[in-house]
Amino acid sequence: ASDRLRNKFRGCLVGAVLGDCFGANFEDTALRFISLEKVRKFTRERYQKQEVLLYTNDTAMTRSLADSLLSNGGFNGTDMAKRFAEEYFNDQSRFYGGHVPDVFYKLQMSNYTDPEGPANQQFDGSGSYGNGSAMRVTPVALFTHNRSIKEAQTLATKTSRITHTHPDGINGAIMQMLAVRESLMLNADQDLDVFAFLDKMLIYMEDIEHTLPTNITAAMEGMDEVEKNSAFGNGIVAIEAVPAAVMAFLCIARKPNNTFMDVIEYALSLAGDTDTVGSMAGAIAGCFYGYNLLPKGWIEKCEGTTYAFDQADKLFDYVMQHDK
Ligand code: 8NA
Ligand code: MG
Ligand code: MG
């Protein structure tokens, strides 16, 4: 049982990196969908010609978040803020959202004394509702695996508030965390009960996408790509990207013969913010299928998969030692 759970932790963090690296190849917020045929030309053939597929901000921030939780044995706002900002100052080439660098500069100027202060000032005091805190929240679900759902939700909220204080930004992070948490408890050999999955999540979210179950039903009953896109959106805001990632996972993984690759390819076909939707769907699906079922060829080509694998083991060992 313990090997099985370790395999899921690994699948989760490595799956998130794969979705980010492959998604980065397609990112174009002006597009409404990409045909699966076109996606697969890259994901099944052309990627092999690349030397390496680079990760973006999604992976960079996920790493920092997990490292901070591990080094502090829990949440330390000053430390997490410092890791996010220093990672950005060390490497600004990772395609960060348009406004989040303002937060990093203000954090640094104030020597990280008020980790939520700069985020609170974003967008005239309304806070960011971008998907940037949902895209990096995955380690929270692993770290709190043996703790109450309430504790998991509180930790997700705290990690979000360092850059994203708008309710939609926070709820997006909670939703993604809950999807990973739920996926961790499932067995890929058994039928995936889409509605039980959604019911559990909805109790712990405020107003984010209460329409999600209705939309999922419609999506499963044969909406075409453009209809799905307008039902969920595919953009850089949390209320679009997170439901899109959850929908992509549920619609594909519920069919027994589908694989991790099918989930990612479908997520990328939604177009738009593909690295982020891909990374979030990759975390949920990687967790569901487990590391041993992830495509080896993809793992070899993507930057950062070894780090994610090792970090998953550290999180697993931490959880086993502290929360037995
Ligand atoms: P963010 O906090 O800058 O939010 C992203 C964007 O959402 C902002 O730049 C605004 O346009 C908009 N936004 C958020 N909150 C508000 C608000 N209260 N009022 C008005 N507009 C708002 O950054 P983030 O960390 O949330 O980043 C999200 C995405 O950006 C990620 O998917 C990431 O991959 C990245 N991204 C970067 C590029 C690039 O080329 N630099 C392109 C697409 C996405
Ligand atoms: Mg990105
Ligand atoms: Mg993105």
Coordinates of C-alpha atoms and ligand atoms in Angstrom, one line a residue:
A1 CA 0.0 0.0 0.0
S2 CA 2.9 2.3 0.8
D3 CA 4.6 1.7 -2.5
R4 CA 1.4 2.4 -4.3
L5 CA 1.0 5.8 -2.6
R6 CA 4.7 6.7 -3.2
N7 CA 4.0 5.9 -6.9
K8 CA 1.1 8.3 -6.8
F9 CA 3.1 11.1 -5.2
R10 CA 5.8 10.7 -7.9
G11 CA 3.2 10.6 -10.7
C12 CA 1.6 13.8 -9.3
L13 CA 4.7 16.0 -9.3
V14 CA 6.3 14.5 -12.4
G15 CA 2.9 14.6 -14.2
A16 CA 2.6 18.3 -13.5
V17 CA 6.0 19.0 -15.0
L18 CA 5.1 17.0 -18.2
G19 CA 1.9 19.0 -18.6
D20 CA 3.9 22.3 -18.2
C21 CA 6.7 21.4 -20.6
F22 CA 4.4 20.0 -23.3
G23 CA 1.8 22.7 -22.8
A24 CA 4.5 25.4 -23.2
N25 CA 4.9 24.3 -26.8
F26 CA 1.2 25.3 -27.5
E27 CA 0.6 28.3 -25.4
D28 CA -1.4 30.9 -27.3
T29 CA -4.1 32.7 -25.4
A30 CA -5.7 33.9 -28.7
L31 CA -6.6 30.3 -29.8
R32 CA -9.9 28.7 -28.9
F33 CA -9.0 25.1 -29.7
I34 CA -6.4 22.9 -31.4
S35 CA -7.3 19.7 -33.1
L36 CA -6.2 16.5 -31.3
E37 CA -4.5 15.5 -34.6
K38 CA -2.3 18.5 -34.5
V39 CA -1.5 18.1 -30.8
R40 CA -0.5 14.5 -31.3
K41 CA 1.8 15.3 -34.2
F42 CA 3.9 16.9 -31.5
T43 CA 3.2 14.7 -28.5
R44 CA 3.7 11.4 -30.3
E45 CA 6.3 12.3 -32.9
R46 CA 7.9 15.7 -33.3
Y47 CA 8.9 16.1 -29.6
Q48 CA 11.4 13.3 -30.1
K49 CA 13.5 15.6 -32.3
Q50 CA 13.8 18.2 -29.5
E51 CA 16.8 18.0 -27.2
V52 CA 14.9 19.2 -24.2
L53 CA 11.4 20.7 -23.4
L54 CA 11.8 23.5 -20.9
Y55 CA 9.5 24.0 -17.9
T56 CA 8.0 27.4 -17.1
N57 CA 6.8 29.4 -14.1
D58 CA 4.3 26.7 -13.1
T59 CA 7.1 24.2 -12.3
A60 CA 9.5 26.8 -10.9
M61 CA 6.9 28.0 -8.4
T62 CA 5.7 24.5 -7.5
R63 CA 9.2 23.5 -6.7
S64 CA 9.7 26.6 -4.4
L65 CA 6.4 25.9 -2.6
A66 CA 7.3 22.3 -1.9
D67 CA 10.8 23.1 -0.8
S68 CA 9.5 25.7 1.6
L69 CA 7.0 23.3 3.2
L70 CA 9.7 20.7 3.5
S71 CA 12.4 22.9 5.0
N72 CA 10.0 24.5 7.5
G73 CA 7.9 21.5 8.3
G74 CA 4.9 23.5 7.4
F75 CA 3.9 27.0 6.3
N76 CA 6.3 29.9 6.7
G77 CA 5.0 32.9 4.7
T78 CA 8.3 34.9 4.8
D79 CA 10.3 31.9 3.6
M80 CA 7.8 31.0 0.9
A81 CA 7.6 34.5 -0.4
K82 CA 11.4 34.8 -0.4
R83 CA 11.8 31.5 -2.4
F84 CA 9.2 32.6 -5.0
A85 CA 10.8 36.0 -5.5
E86 CA 14.4 34.8 -5.5
E87 CA 13.6 32.1 -8.0
Y88 CA 12.1 34.8 -10.2
F89 CA 15.1 37.1 -9.8
N90 CA 17.5 34.2 -10.6
D91 CA 15.6 33.2 -13.8
Q92 CA 13.1 35.6 -15.3
S93 CA 12.8 33.6 -18.5
R94 CA 10.0 31.3 -17.3
F95 CA 7.0 33.3 -18.7
Y96 CA 5.6 34.7 -15.5
G97 CA 2.1 36.4 -15.5
G98 CA 2.1 40.1 -16.4
H99 CA 1.6 41.6 -13.0
V100 CA 3.0 39.1 -10.5
P101 CA 6.6 40.5 -10.8
D102 CA 5.4 43.7 -9.1
V103 CA 4.7 41.5 -6.0
F104 CA 8.2 40.0 -6.1
Y105 CA 9.9 43.4 -6.2
K106 CA 7.8 44.8 -3.4
L107 CA 8.4 41.7 -1.3
Q108 CA 12.2 42.1 -1.8
M109 CA 12.1 45.8 -1.0
S110 CA 10.3 45.2 2.3
N111 CA 12.7 42.3 3.1
Y112 CA 9.8 39.8 3.1
T113 CA 8.5 41.3 6.4
D114 CA 4.8 41.3 5.3
P115 CA 4.4 38.3 2.9
E116 CA 0.8 39.1 2.1
G117 CA 1.0 42.9 1.9
P118 CA 2.2 43.3 -1.7
A119 CA -0.3 40.8 -3.0
N120 CA -3.1 42.7 -1.3
Q121 CA -2.2 45.8 -3.2
Q122 CA -2.5 44.2 -6.7
F123 CA -5.1 45.5 -9.1
D124 CA -6.1 48.5 -7.0
G125 CA -6.5 46.4 -3.9
S126 CA -8.8 43.7 -5.3
G127 CA -5.9 41.2 -5.6
S128 CA -5.1 38.9 -8.5
Y129 CA -7.6 36.4 -9.8
G130 CA -5.0 34.9 -12.2
N131 CA -4.4 31.1 -12.2
G132 CA -0.9 31.6 -10.7
S133 CA -1.6 30.3 -7.2
A134 CA -3.6 27.3 -8.5
M135 CA -0.9 26.3 -10.9
R136 CA 1.6 25.7 -8.0
V137 CA -0.6 24.4 -5.2
T138 CA -0.2 20.6 -5.9
P139 CA 2.4 19.9 -3.1
V140 CA -0.2 21.2 -0.6
A141 CA -2.4 18.2 -1.4
L142 CA 0.5 15.8 -0.9
F143 CA 1.8 17.5 2.2
T144 CA -1.6 17.4 3.9
H145 CA -2.6 13.9 2.6
N146 CA -3.1 12.5 6.2
R147 CA -4.6 15.7 7.6
S148 CA -8.1 17.0 7.6
I149 CA -9.6 18.6 4.5
K150 CA -10.1 21.8 6.5
E151 CA -6.4 21.9 7.2
A152 CA -5.5 21.3 3.6
Q153 CA -7.9 24.1 2.5
T154 CA -6.4 26.5 5.0
L155 CA -2.8 25.7 3.8
A156 CA -3.8 26.2 0.2
T157 CA -5.3 29.6 1.1
K158 CA -2.2 30.7 2.9
T159 CA 0.1 29.7 0.0
S160 CA -2.2 31.6 -2.4
R161 CA -2.3 34.8 -0.5
I162 CA 1.4 35.5 -1.1
T163 CA 0.6 36.4 -4.6
H164 CA -3.1 36.0 -5.2
T165 CA -5.6 37.4 -2.6
H166 CA -8.7 37.8 -4.8
P167 CA -11.4 35.2 -3.7
D168 CA -11.4 33.7 -7.2
G169 CA -7.6 33.2 -7.1
I170 CA -7.8 31.6 -3.7
N171 CA -10.8 29.4 -4.7
G172 CA -8.9 28.3 -7.8
A173 CA -6.0 27.1 -5.6
I174 CA -8.4 25.3 -3.3
M175 CA -10.2 23.6 -6.2
Q176 CA -7.0 22.3 -7.8
M177 CA -5.7 21.1 -4.4
L178 CA -9.0 19.3 -3.7
A179 CA -8.9 17.6 -7.1
V180 CA -5.3 16.3 -6.5
R181 CA -6.3 15.2 -3.0
E182 CA -9.3 13.3 -4.3
S183 CA -7.3 11.7 -7.1
L184 CA -4.7 10.5 -4.5
M185 CA -7.4 8.4 -2.9
L186 CA -8.6 6.8 -6.2
N187 CA -7.6 3.6 -7.8
A188 CA -7.1 3.8 -11.6
D189 CA -8.2 0.2 -12.0
Q190 CA -11.7 1.1 -10.8
D191 CA -14.4 3.1 -12.5
L192 CA -14.0 6.8 -11.9
D193 CA -17.2 8.3 -10.4
V194 CA -17.2 11.8 -11.9
F195 CA -20.1 13.0 -9.8
A196 CA -18.8 11.7 -6.4
F197 CA -15.5 13.4 -7.3
L198 CA -17.2 16.7 -7.9
D199 CA -19.5 16.5 -4.9
K200 CA -16.6 16.1 -2.5
M201 CA -14.9 19.2 -4.0
L202 CA -17.8 21.5 -4.1
I203 CA -18.4 21.4 -0.3
Y204 CA -15.1 23.0 0.3
M205 CA -15.2 25.8 -2.3
E206 CA -17.0 29.0 -2.1
D207 CA -18.7 30.2 -5.3
I208 CA -16.1 29.1 -7.8
E209 CA -17.9 27.3 -10.7
H210 CA -20.9 25.9 -9.0
T211 CA -22.0 25.3 -12.5
L212 CA -19.1 22.9 -12.9
P213 CA -21.2 19.6 -12.5
T214 CA -23.8 20.8 -15.0
N215 CA -21.1 21.8 -17.5
I216 CA -19.2 18.5 -17.0
T217 CA -22.4 16.6 -17.8
A218 CA -23.0 18.6 -20.9
A219 CA -19.3 18.2 -21.9
M220 CA -19.6 14.4 -21.4
E221 CA -22.7 14.3 -23.5
G222 CA -21.0 15.5 -26.6
M223 CA -20.4 19.2 -26.7
D224 CA -18.1 20.1 -29.6
E225 CA -14.7 21.7 -28.9
V226 CA -15.9 25.3 -29.3
E227 CA -18.8 24.7 -27.0
K228 CA -16.6 23.2 -24.4
N229 CA -14.2 26.1 -24.6
S230 CA -17.0 28.6 -24.0
A231 CA -18.4 26.5 -21.1
F232 CA -15.1 26.4 -19.3
G233 CA -12.7 28.9 -20.9
N234 CA -9.0 28.3 -21.2
G235 CA -7.5 31.6 -20.0
I236 CA -5.0 32.9 -17.5
V237 CA -7.7 33.5 -14.9
A238 CA -8.3 30.9 -12.2
I239 CA -12.0 30.4 -12.8
E240 CA -11.3 29.3 -16.4
A241 CA -8.1 27.4 -16.1
V242 CA -8.9 25.3 -13.0
P243 CA -12.3 24.0 -14.1
A244 CA -10.9 23.3 -17.6
A245 CA -8.1 21.2 -16.1
V246 CA -10.5 19.2 -13.8
M247 CA -12.9 18.7 -16.7
A248 CA -10.2 17.5 -19.0
F249 CA -9.1 14.9 -16.4
L250 CA -12.6 13.7 -15.6
C251 CA -13.8 13.5 -19.2
I252 CA -10.8 11.4 -20.3
A253 CA -9.9 9.4 -17.2
R254 CA -13.5 8.1 -16.8
K255 CA -13.0 5.9 -19.9
P256 CA -11.1 2.8 -18.8
N257 CA -8.8 2.5 -21.9
N258 CA -7.6 6.1 -21.8
T259 CA -4.1 7.0 -20.5
F260 CA -2.2 9.8 -18.9
M261 CA -1.2 10.9 -22.4
D262 CA -4.8 11.1 -23.5
V263 CA -5.6 13.5 -20.6
I264 CA -2.8 15.8 -21.4
E265 CA -3.4 15.8 -25.2
Y266 CA -7.0 16.6 -24.6
A267 CA -6.1 19.4 -22.1
L268 CA -3.8 21.0 -24.6
S269 CA -6.4 20.8 -27.3
L270 CA -8.5 23.3 -25.3
A271 CA -5.7 25.8 -26.3
G272 CA -5.2 29.1 -24.5
D273 CA -3.0 28.9 -21.3
T274 CA -1.9 25.3 -22.2
D275 CA 1.1 25.1 -20.0
T276 CA -0.9 25.9 -16.9
V277 CA -4.1 23.9 -17.8
G278 CA -1.7 21.0 -18.9
S279 CA 0.3 21.2 -15.7
M280 CA -2.8 21.2 -13.4
A281 CA -4.4 18.3 -15.4
G282 CA -1.1 16.6 -15.4
A283 CA -0.9 16.8 -11.6
I284 CA -4.4 15.3 -11.2
A285 CA -4.0 12.6 -13.8
G286 CA -0.4 11.8 -12.8
C287 CA -1.7 11.2 -9.3
F288 CA -4.5 9.0 -10.6
Y289 CA -2.4 6.8 -12.9
G290 CA 0.8 6.9 -10.9
Y291 CA 4.4 7.4 -12.0
N292 CA 4.8 3.9 -13.5
L293 CA 2.1 4.6 -16.1
L294 CA 3.6 8.0 -17.3
P295 CA 5.2 7.9 -20.7
K296 CA 9.0 7.3 -20.4
G297 CA 9.8 9.1 -23.6
W298 CA 8.2 12.3 -22.2
I299 CA 9.9 12.0 -18.9
E300 CA 13.3 11.8 -20.6
K301 CA 12.8 14.9 -22.7
C302 CA 11.4 17.2 -20.1
E303 CA 13.6 19.5 -17.9
G304 CA 12.9 19.2 -14.2
T305 CA 11.4 15.7 -14.0
T306 CA 14.2 14.3 -11.9
Y307 CA 13.9 17.1 -9.4
A308 CA 10.1 16.5 -9.2
F309 CA 10.6 12.8 -8.7
D310 CA 13.0 13.3 -5.8
Q311 CA 10.8 16.0 -4.3
A312 CA 7.8 13.6 -4.4
D313 CA 9.9 11.1 -2.4
K314 CA 10.8 13.7 0.1
L315 CA 7.2 14.7 0.6
F316 CA 6.1 11.1 0.8
D317 CA 8.8 10.4 3.5
Y318 CA 7.8 13.5 5.4
V319 CA 4.1 12.5 5.4
M320 CA 5.0 8.9 6.5
Q321 CA 7.2 10.1 9.3
H322 CA 5.1 12.9 10.7
D323 CA 1.5 12.1 10.1
K324 CA 1.3 8.3 10.6
Ligands
8NA1 P1 -1.0 37.7 -12.6 O1 -1.3 37.9 -11.1 O2 -0.3 38.8 -13.3 O3 -2.4 37.4 -13.3 C1 -2.5 37.1 -14.6 C2 -3.3 38.1 -15.4 O4 -4.7 38.1 -15.0 C3 -2.9 39.6 -15.1 O5 -1.8 40.0 -15.8 C4 -4.2 40.3 -15.5 O6 -4.2 40.5 -16.9 C5 -5.3 39.4 -15.1 N1 -5.9 39.7 -13.8 C6 -5.7 39.0 -12.6 N2 -6.3 39.6 -11.6 C7 -6.9 40.7 -12.1 C8 -7.8 41.7 -11.5 N3 -8.1 41.7 -10.2 N4 -8.2 42.6 -12.3 C9 -7.9 42.6 -13.6 N5 -7.1 41.7 -14.2 C10 -6.6 40.7 -13.5 O7 -0.1 36.4 -12.8 P2 -0.3 34.8 -12.5 O8 0.7 34.4 -11.7 O9 -1.8 34.6 -12.1 O10 -0.1 34.2 -14.0 C11 -1.0 33.5 -14.6 C12 -0.5 32.9 -15.9 O11 0.4 33.8 -16.5 C13 0.1 31.6 -15.9 O12 -0.6 30.7 -16.7 C14 1.5 31.8 -16.5 O13 1.9 30.7 -17.2 C15 1.5 33.1 -17.1 N6 1.4 33.3 -18.5 C16 2.5 34.0 -19.0 C17 2.6 34.3 -20.3 C18 3.8 35.1 -20.8 O14 4.2 34.9 -21.9 N7 4.5 35.8 -19.9 C19 1.6 34.0 -21.2 C20 0.4 33.4 -20.7 C21 0.4 33.1 -19.3
MG2 MG 3.7 28.8 -17.3
MG3 MG 0.5 29.5 -18.2

